[in-house]
Short mmCIF file of C-alpha atoms and ligand atoms in Angstrom, two decimals:
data_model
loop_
_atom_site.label_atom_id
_atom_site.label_comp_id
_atom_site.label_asym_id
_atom_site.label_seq_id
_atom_site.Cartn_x
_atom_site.Cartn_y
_atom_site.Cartn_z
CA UNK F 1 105.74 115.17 120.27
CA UNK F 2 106.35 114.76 116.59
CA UNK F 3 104.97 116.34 113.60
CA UNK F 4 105.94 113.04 111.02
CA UNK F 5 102.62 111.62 109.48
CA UNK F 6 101.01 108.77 110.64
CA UNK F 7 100.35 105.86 108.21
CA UNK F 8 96.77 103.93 107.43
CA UNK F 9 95.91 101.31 104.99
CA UNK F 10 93.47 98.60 103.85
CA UNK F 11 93.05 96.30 100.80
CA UNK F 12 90.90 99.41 99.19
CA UNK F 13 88.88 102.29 99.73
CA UNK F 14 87.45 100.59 103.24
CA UNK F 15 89.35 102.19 105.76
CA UNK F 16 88.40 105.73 104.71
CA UNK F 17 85.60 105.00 107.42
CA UNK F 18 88.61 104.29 109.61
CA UNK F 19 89.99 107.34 108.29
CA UNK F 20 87.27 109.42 108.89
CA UNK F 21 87.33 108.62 112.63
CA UNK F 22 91.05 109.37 112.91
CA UNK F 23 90.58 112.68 111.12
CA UNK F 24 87.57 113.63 113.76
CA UNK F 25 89.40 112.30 116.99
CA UNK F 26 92.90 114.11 115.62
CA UNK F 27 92.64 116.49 113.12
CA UNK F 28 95.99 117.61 113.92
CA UNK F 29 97.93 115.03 112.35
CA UNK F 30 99.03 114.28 108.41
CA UNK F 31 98.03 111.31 107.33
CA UNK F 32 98.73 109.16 104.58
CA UNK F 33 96.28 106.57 103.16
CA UNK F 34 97.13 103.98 100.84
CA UNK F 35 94.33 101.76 99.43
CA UNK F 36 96.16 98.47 97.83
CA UNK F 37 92.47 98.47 95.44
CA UNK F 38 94.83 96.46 92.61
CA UNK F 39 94.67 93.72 95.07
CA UNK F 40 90.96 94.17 96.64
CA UNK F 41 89.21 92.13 97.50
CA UNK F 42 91.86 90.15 100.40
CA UNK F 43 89.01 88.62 101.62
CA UNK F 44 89.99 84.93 99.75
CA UNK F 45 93.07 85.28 98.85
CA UNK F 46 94.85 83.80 101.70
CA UNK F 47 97.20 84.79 104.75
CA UNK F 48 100.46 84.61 103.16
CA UNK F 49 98.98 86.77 100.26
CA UNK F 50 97.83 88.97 102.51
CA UNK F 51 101.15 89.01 104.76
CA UNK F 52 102.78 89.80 101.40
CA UNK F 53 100.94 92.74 100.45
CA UNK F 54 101.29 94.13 103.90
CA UNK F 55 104.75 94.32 104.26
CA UNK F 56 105.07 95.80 100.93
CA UNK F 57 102.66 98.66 102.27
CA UNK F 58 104.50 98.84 105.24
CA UNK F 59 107.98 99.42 103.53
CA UNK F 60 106.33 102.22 101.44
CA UNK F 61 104.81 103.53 104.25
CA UNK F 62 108.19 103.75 106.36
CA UNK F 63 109.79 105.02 103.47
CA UNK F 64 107.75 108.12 104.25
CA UNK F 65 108.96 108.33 107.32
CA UNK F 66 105.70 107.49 109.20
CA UNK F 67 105.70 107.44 113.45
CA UNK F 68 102.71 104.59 113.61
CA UNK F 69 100.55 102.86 111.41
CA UNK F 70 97.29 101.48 111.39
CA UNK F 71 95.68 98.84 109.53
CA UNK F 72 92.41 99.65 108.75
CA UNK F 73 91.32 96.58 107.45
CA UNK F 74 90.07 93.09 109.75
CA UNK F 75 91.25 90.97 107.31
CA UNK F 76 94.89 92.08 107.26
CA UNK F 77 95.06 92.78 110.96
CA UNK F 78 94.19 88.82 111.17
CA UNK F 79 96.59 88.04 108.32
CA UNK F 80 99.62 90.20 108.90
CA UNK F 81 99.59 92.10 112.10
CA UNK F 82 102.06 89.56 113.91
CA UNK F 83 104.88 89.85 111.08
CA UNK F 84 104.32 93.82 110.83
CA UNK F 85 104.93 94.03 114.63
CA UNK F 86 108.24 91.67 114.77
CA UNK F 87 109.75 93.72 112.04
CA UNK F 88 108.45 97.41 112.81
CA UNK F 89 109.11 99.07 116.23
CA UNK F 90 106.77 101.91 116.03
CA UNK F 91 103.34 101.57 117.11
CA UNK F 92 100.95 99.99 115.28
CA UNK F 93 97.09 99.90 115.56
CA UNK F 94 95.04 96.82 113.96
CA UNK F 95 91.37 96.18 113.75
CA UNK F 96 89.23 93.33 114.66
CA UNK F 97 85.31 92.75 114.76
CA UNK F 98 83.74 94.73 117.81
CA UNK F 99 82.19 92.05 119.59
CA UNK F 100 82.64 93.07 122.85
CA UNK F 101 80.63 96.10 122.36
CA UNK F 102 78.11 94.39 120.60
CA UNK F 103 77.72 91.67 123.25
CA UNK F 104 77.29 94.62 125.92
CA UNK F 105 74.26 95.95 123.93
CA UNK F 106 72.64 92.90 122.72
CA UNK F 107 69.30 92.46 124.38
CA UNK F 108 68.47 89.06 122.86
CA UNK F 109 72.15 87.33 123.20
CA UNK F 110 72.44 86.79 119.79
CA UNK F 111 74.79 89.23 118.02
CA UNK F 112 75.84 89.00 114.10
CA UNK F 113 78.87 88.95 112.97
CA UNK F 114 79.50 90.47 108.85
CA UNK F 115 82.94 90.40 107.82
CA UNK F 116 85.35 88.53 104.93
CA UNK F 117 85.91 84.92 104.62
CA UNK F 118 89.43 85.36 105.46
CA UNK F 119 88.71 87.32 108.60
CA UNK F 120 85.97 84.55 110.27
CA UNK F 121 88.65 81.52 108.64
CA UNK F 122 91.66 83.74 111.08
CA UNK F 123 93.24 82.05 114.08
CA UNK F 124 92.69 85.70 115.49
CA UNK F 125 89.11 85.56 114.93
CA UNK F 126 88.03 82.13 116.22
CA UNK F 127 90.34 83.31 119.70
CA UNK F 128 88.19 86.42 120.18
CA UNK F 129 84.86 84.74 119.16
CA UNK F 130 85.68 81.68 121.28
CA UNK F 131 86.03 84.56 124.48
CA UNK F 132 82.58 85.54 123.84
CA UNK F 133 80.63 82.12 122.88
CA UNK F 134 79.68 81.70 126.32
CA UNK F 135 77.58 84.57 127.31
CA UNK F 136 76.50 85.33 123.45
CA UNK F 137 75.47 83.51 120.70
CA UNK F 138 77.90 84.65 117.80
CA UNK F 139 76.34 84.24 114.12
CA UNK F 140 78.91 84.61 111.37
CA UNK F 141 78.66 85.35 107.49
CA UNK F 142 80.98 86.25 104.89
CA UNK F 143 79.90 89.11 103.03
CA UNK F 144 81.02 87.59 99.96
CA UNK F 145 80.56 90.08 96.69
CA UNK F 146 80.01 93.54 98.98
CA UNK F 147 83.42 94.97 98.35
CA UNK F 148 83.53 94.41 94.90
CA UNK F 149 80.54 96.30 94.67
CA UNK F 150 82.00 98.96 97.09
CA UNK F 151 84.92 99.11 94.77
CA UNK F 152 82.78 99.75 91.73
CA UNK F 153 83.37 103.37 90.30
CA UNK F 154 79.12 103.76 90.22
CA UNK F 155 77.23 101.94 93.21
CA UNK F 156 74.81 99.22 91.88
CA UNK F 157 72.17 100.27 94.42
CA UNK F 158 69.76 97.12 93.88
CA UNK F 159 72.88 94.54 93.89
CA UNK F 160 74.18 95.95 97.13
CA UNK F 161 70.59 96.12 99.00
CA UNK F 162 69.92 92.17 97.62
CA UNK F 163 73.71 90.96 98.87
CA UNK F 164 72.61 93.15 102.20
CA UNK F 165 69.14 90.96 102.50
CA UNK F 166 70.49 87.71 101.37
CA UNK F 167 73.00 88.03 104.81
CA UNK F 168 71.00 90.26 107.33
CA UNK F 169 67.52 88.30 107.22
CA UNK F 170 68.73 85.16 107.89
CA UNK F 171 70.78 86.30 111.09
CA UNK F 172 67.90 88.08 112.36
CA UNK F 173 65.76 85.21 111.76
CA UNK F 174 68.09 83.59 114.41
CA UNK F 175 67.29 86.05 117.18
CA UNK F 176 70.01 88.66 115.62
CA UNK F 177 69.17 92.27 117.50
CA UNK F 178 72.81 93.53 117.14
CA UNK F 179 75.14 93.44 114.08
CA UNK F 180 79.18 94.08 113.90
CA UNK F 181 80.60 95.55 110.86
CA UNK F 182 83.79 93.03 110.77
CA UNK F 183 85.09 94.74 107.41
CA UNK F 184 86.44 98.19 107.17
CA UNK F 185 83.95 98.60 103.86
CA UNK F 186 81.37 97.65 105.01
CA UNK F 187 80.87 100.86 107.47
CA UNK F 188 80.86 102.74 104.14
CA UNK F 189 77.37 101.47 102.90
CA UNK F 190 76.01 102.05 106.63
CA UNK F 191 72.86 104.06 105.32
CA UNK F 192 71.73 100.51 103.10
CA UNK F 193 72.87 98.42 105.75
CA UNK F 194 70.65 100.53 108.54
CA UNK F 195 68.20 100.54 105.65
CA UNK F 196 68.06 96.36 105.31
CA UNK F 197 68.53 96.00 108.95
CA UNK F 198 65.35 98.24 110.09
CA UNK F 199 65.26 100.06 112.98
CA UNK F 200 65.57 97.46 115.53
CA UNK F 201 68.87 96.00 115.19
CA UNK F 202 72.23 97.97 116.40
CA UNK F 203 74.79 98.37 114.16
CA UNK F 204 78.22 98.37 115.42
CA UNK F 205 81.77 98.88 114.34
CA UNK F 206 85.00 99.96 115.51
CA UNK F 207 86.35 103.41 113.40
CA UNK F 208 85.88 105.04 116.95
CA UNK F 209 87.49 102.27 119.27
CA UNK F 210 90.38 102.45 117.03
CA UNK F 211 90.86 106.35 116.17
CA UNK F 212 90.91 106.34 120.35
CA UNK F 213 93.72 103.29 120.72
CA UNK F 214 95.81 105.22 118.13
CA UNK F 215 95.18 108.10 120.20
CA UNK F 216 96.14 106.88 123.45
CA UNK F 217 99.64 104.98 121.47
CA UNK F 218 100.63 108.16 120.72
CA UNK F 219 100.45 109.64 123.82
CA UNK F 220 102.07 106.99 125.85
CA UNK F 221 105.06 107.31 123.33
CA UNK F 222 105.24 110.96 122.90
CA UNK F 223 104.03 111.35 119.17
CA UNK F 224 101.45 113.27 119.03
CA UNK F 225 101.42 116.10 117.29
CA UNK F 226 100.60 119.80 118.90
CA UNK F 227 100.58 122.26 115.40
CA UNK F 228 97.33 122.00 112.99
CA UNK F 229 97.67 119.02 110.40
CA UNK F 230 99.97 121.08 107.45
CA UNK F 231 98.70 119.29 104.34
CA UNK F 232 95.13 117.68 103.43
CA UNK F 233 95.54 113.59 103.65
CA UNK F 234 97.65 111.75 101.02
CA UNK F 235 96.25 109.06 98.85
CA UNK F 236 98.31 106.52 97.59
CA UNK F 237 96.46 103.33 95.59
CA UNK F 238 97.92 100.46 93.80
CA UNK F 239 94.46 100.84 91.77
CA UNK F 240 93.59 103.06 88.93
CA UNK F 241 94.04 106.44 89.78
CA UNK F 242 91.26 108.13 88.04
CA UNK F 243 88.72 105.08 89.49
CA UNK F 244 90.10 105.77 92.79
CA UNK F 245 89.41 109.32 92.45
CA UNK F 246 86.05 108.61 91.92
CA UNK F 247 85.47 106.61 95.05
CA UNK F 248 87.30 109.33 96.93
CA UNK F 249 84.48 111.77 95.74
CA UNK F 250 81.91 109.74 97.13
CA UNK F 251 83.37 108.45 100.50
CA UNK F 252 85.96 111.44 101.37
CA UNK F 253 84.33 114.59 102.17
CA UNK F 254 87.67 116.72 101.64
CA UNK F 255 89.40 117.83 98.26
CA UNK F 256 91.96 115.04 97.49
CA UNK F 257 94.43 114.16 95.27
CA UNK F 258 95.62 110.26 94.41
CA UNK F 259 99.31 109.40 93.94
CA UNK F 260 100.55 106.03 92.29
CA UNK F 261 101.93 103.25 94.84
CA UNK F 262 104.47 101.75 93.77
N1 DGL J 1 88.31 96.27 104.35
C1 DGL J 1 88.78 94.99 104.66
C2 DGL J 1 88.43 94.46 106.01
O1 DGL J 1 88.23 95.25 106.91
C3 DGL J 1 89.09 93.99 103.61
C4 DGL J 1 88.07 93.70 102.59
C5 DGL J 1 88.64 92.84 101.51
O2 DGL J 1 89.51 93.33 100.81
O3 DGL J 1 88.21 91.69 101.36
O4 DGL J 1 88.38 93.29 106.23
#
C-alpha cells in the first residue's frame, strides 16, 4: 500500500476524460495531471518529438515522487511508451484505440476508427489493427483540426460539428455501425460526436478499460492506496495558465487550481 500520487498526462487537456475515469474507479488516490498544451497538438509532429516531450514529463513527474503513471494520450503511448518503460521501473499504463471492444459489438463488421495522424501512422497501431483485419473491417481517419478546436479557450460549436460530419458520414457510408474514440480528446466532445453520429452507431473508448488496468497494476504491486485521496488533483500545463484554467472549468467538474510545468 502506498499513499504517493499517481501520475497522468497527455499532449493537453484530453486525458481529463481519462482522468475522470480514474477519479470514479479510485477516488482514493492523489493524482497529478499535467497537460503539455504548449506542445498540443502531437498528432504530426513526429515520434521522436513526441518521445522527447514524454520523457521530459516523465522526469517531472518522478520528481514528484509518483508510484505509476499513465499516459492518457494514444498518440504518445504509440510514440513513447517503449522508452518510458526501459528507463522507469514503476508501472506504467498506456492507451491505445479500443478495437477489440468495438469489434465485439459491431453488428455490421465494419467498425471506425477516429484518432491522430500520428497514432494510425504508429508501428503500434498497424500491429493491433492488423490482429483485427480479419474478422472486421477497420476504417481509419485522422481527425485532423479537432484538438485544436478542443484546445480553444471558447468551443466553436459549428466548426467542431462540420470537422465531426466531414469524418463520421463518410465511415458510415461504408457500413460504419460502431466508432472508437482513438484520441484521449476526442471523448471530451462525446455529446457532438453522439450528436453527428445519430443514434445508431456505438461509440466506444477506453477511459474505463484503462482506469481498471491501472487498478489491477496497483494491486498486483501493492500500491494502492487505503486512506481517502488528501488533496483535490494537481494540474500542471506547459500552456497558459489562465487558458488552461478555462478548459478546466468546462471539462473538470471539481475546483482546481493550475501550476506552471517547467
Ligand atoms: N489526446 C491525444 C491522443 O489521445 C493526443 C492528441 C494530440 O495532441 O494530437 O492521441
Amino acid at each position: 500500500m502506498s499513499a504517493a500520487p499517481i501520475g497522468v498526462f497527455d499532449s493537453g487537456i484530453g486525458g481529463l476524460s481519462i482522468l475522470h475515469s480514474i477519479r470514479q474507479l479510485l477516488p482514493d488516490e492523489d493524482l497529478i495531471y499535467v497537460a503539455d498544451s504548449a506542445h498540443a497538438p502531437y498528432g504530426p509532429k513526429g515520434e521522436e518529438f513526441i518521445r522527447q516531450r514524454s520523457l521530459h514529463i516523465m522526469q517531472y513527474l518522478a520528481h514528484r515522487q509518483v508510484k505509476a503513471v499513465v499516459v492518457a494520450c494514444n498518440t504518445a503511448t504509440a510514440a513513447a511508451i517503449a522508452v518510458l518503460r526501459e528507463r522507469y521501473a514503476i508501472p506504467l499504463i498506456g492507451v491505445e484505440p479500443a478495437i477489440k471492444p468495438a469489434a465485439e459489438q459491431s453488428l455490421s463488421g465494419v467498425v471506425g476508427v477516429l484518432a491522430t495522424s500520428g497514432t494510425i501512422a504508429s508501428d503500434k497501431f498497424l500491429t493491433l489493427q492488423s490482429r483485427f483485419s480479419g474478422q472486421t473491417q477497420i476504417l481509419t481517419r485522422a481527425g485532423t483540426g479537432l484538438v485544436e478546436l478542443i484546445e480553444q479557450p471558447q468551443i466553436d460549436e459549428a466548426a467542431v460539428l462540420a470537422l465531426l460530419e466531414s469524418f463520421i458520414k463518410p465511415m458510415q457510408n461504408k457500413g460504419a455501425d460502431t466508432l472508437v474514440l482513438g484520441c484521449t480528446h476526442y471523448s471530451l466532445i462525446r455529446s457532438q460526436i453522439a450528436k453527428v453520429a445519430g443514434p445508431d452507431m456505438k461509440i466506444v473508448d477506453a477511459g474505463t478499460a484503462v482506469a481498471k488496468e491501472l487498478q489491477r497494476r496497483l494491486l498486483t504491486h501493492g500500491l494502492n492506496s487505503l486512506t481517502p485521496a488528501s488533496h483535490p488533483v494537481s494540474f500542471v500545463s506547459s500552456g497558459d495558465l489562465a487558458v488552461q484554467q478555462r478548459l478546466l472549468a468546462r471539462y473538470w467538474p471539481e475546483s482546481a487550481a493550475v501550476t506552471a510545468l517547467v
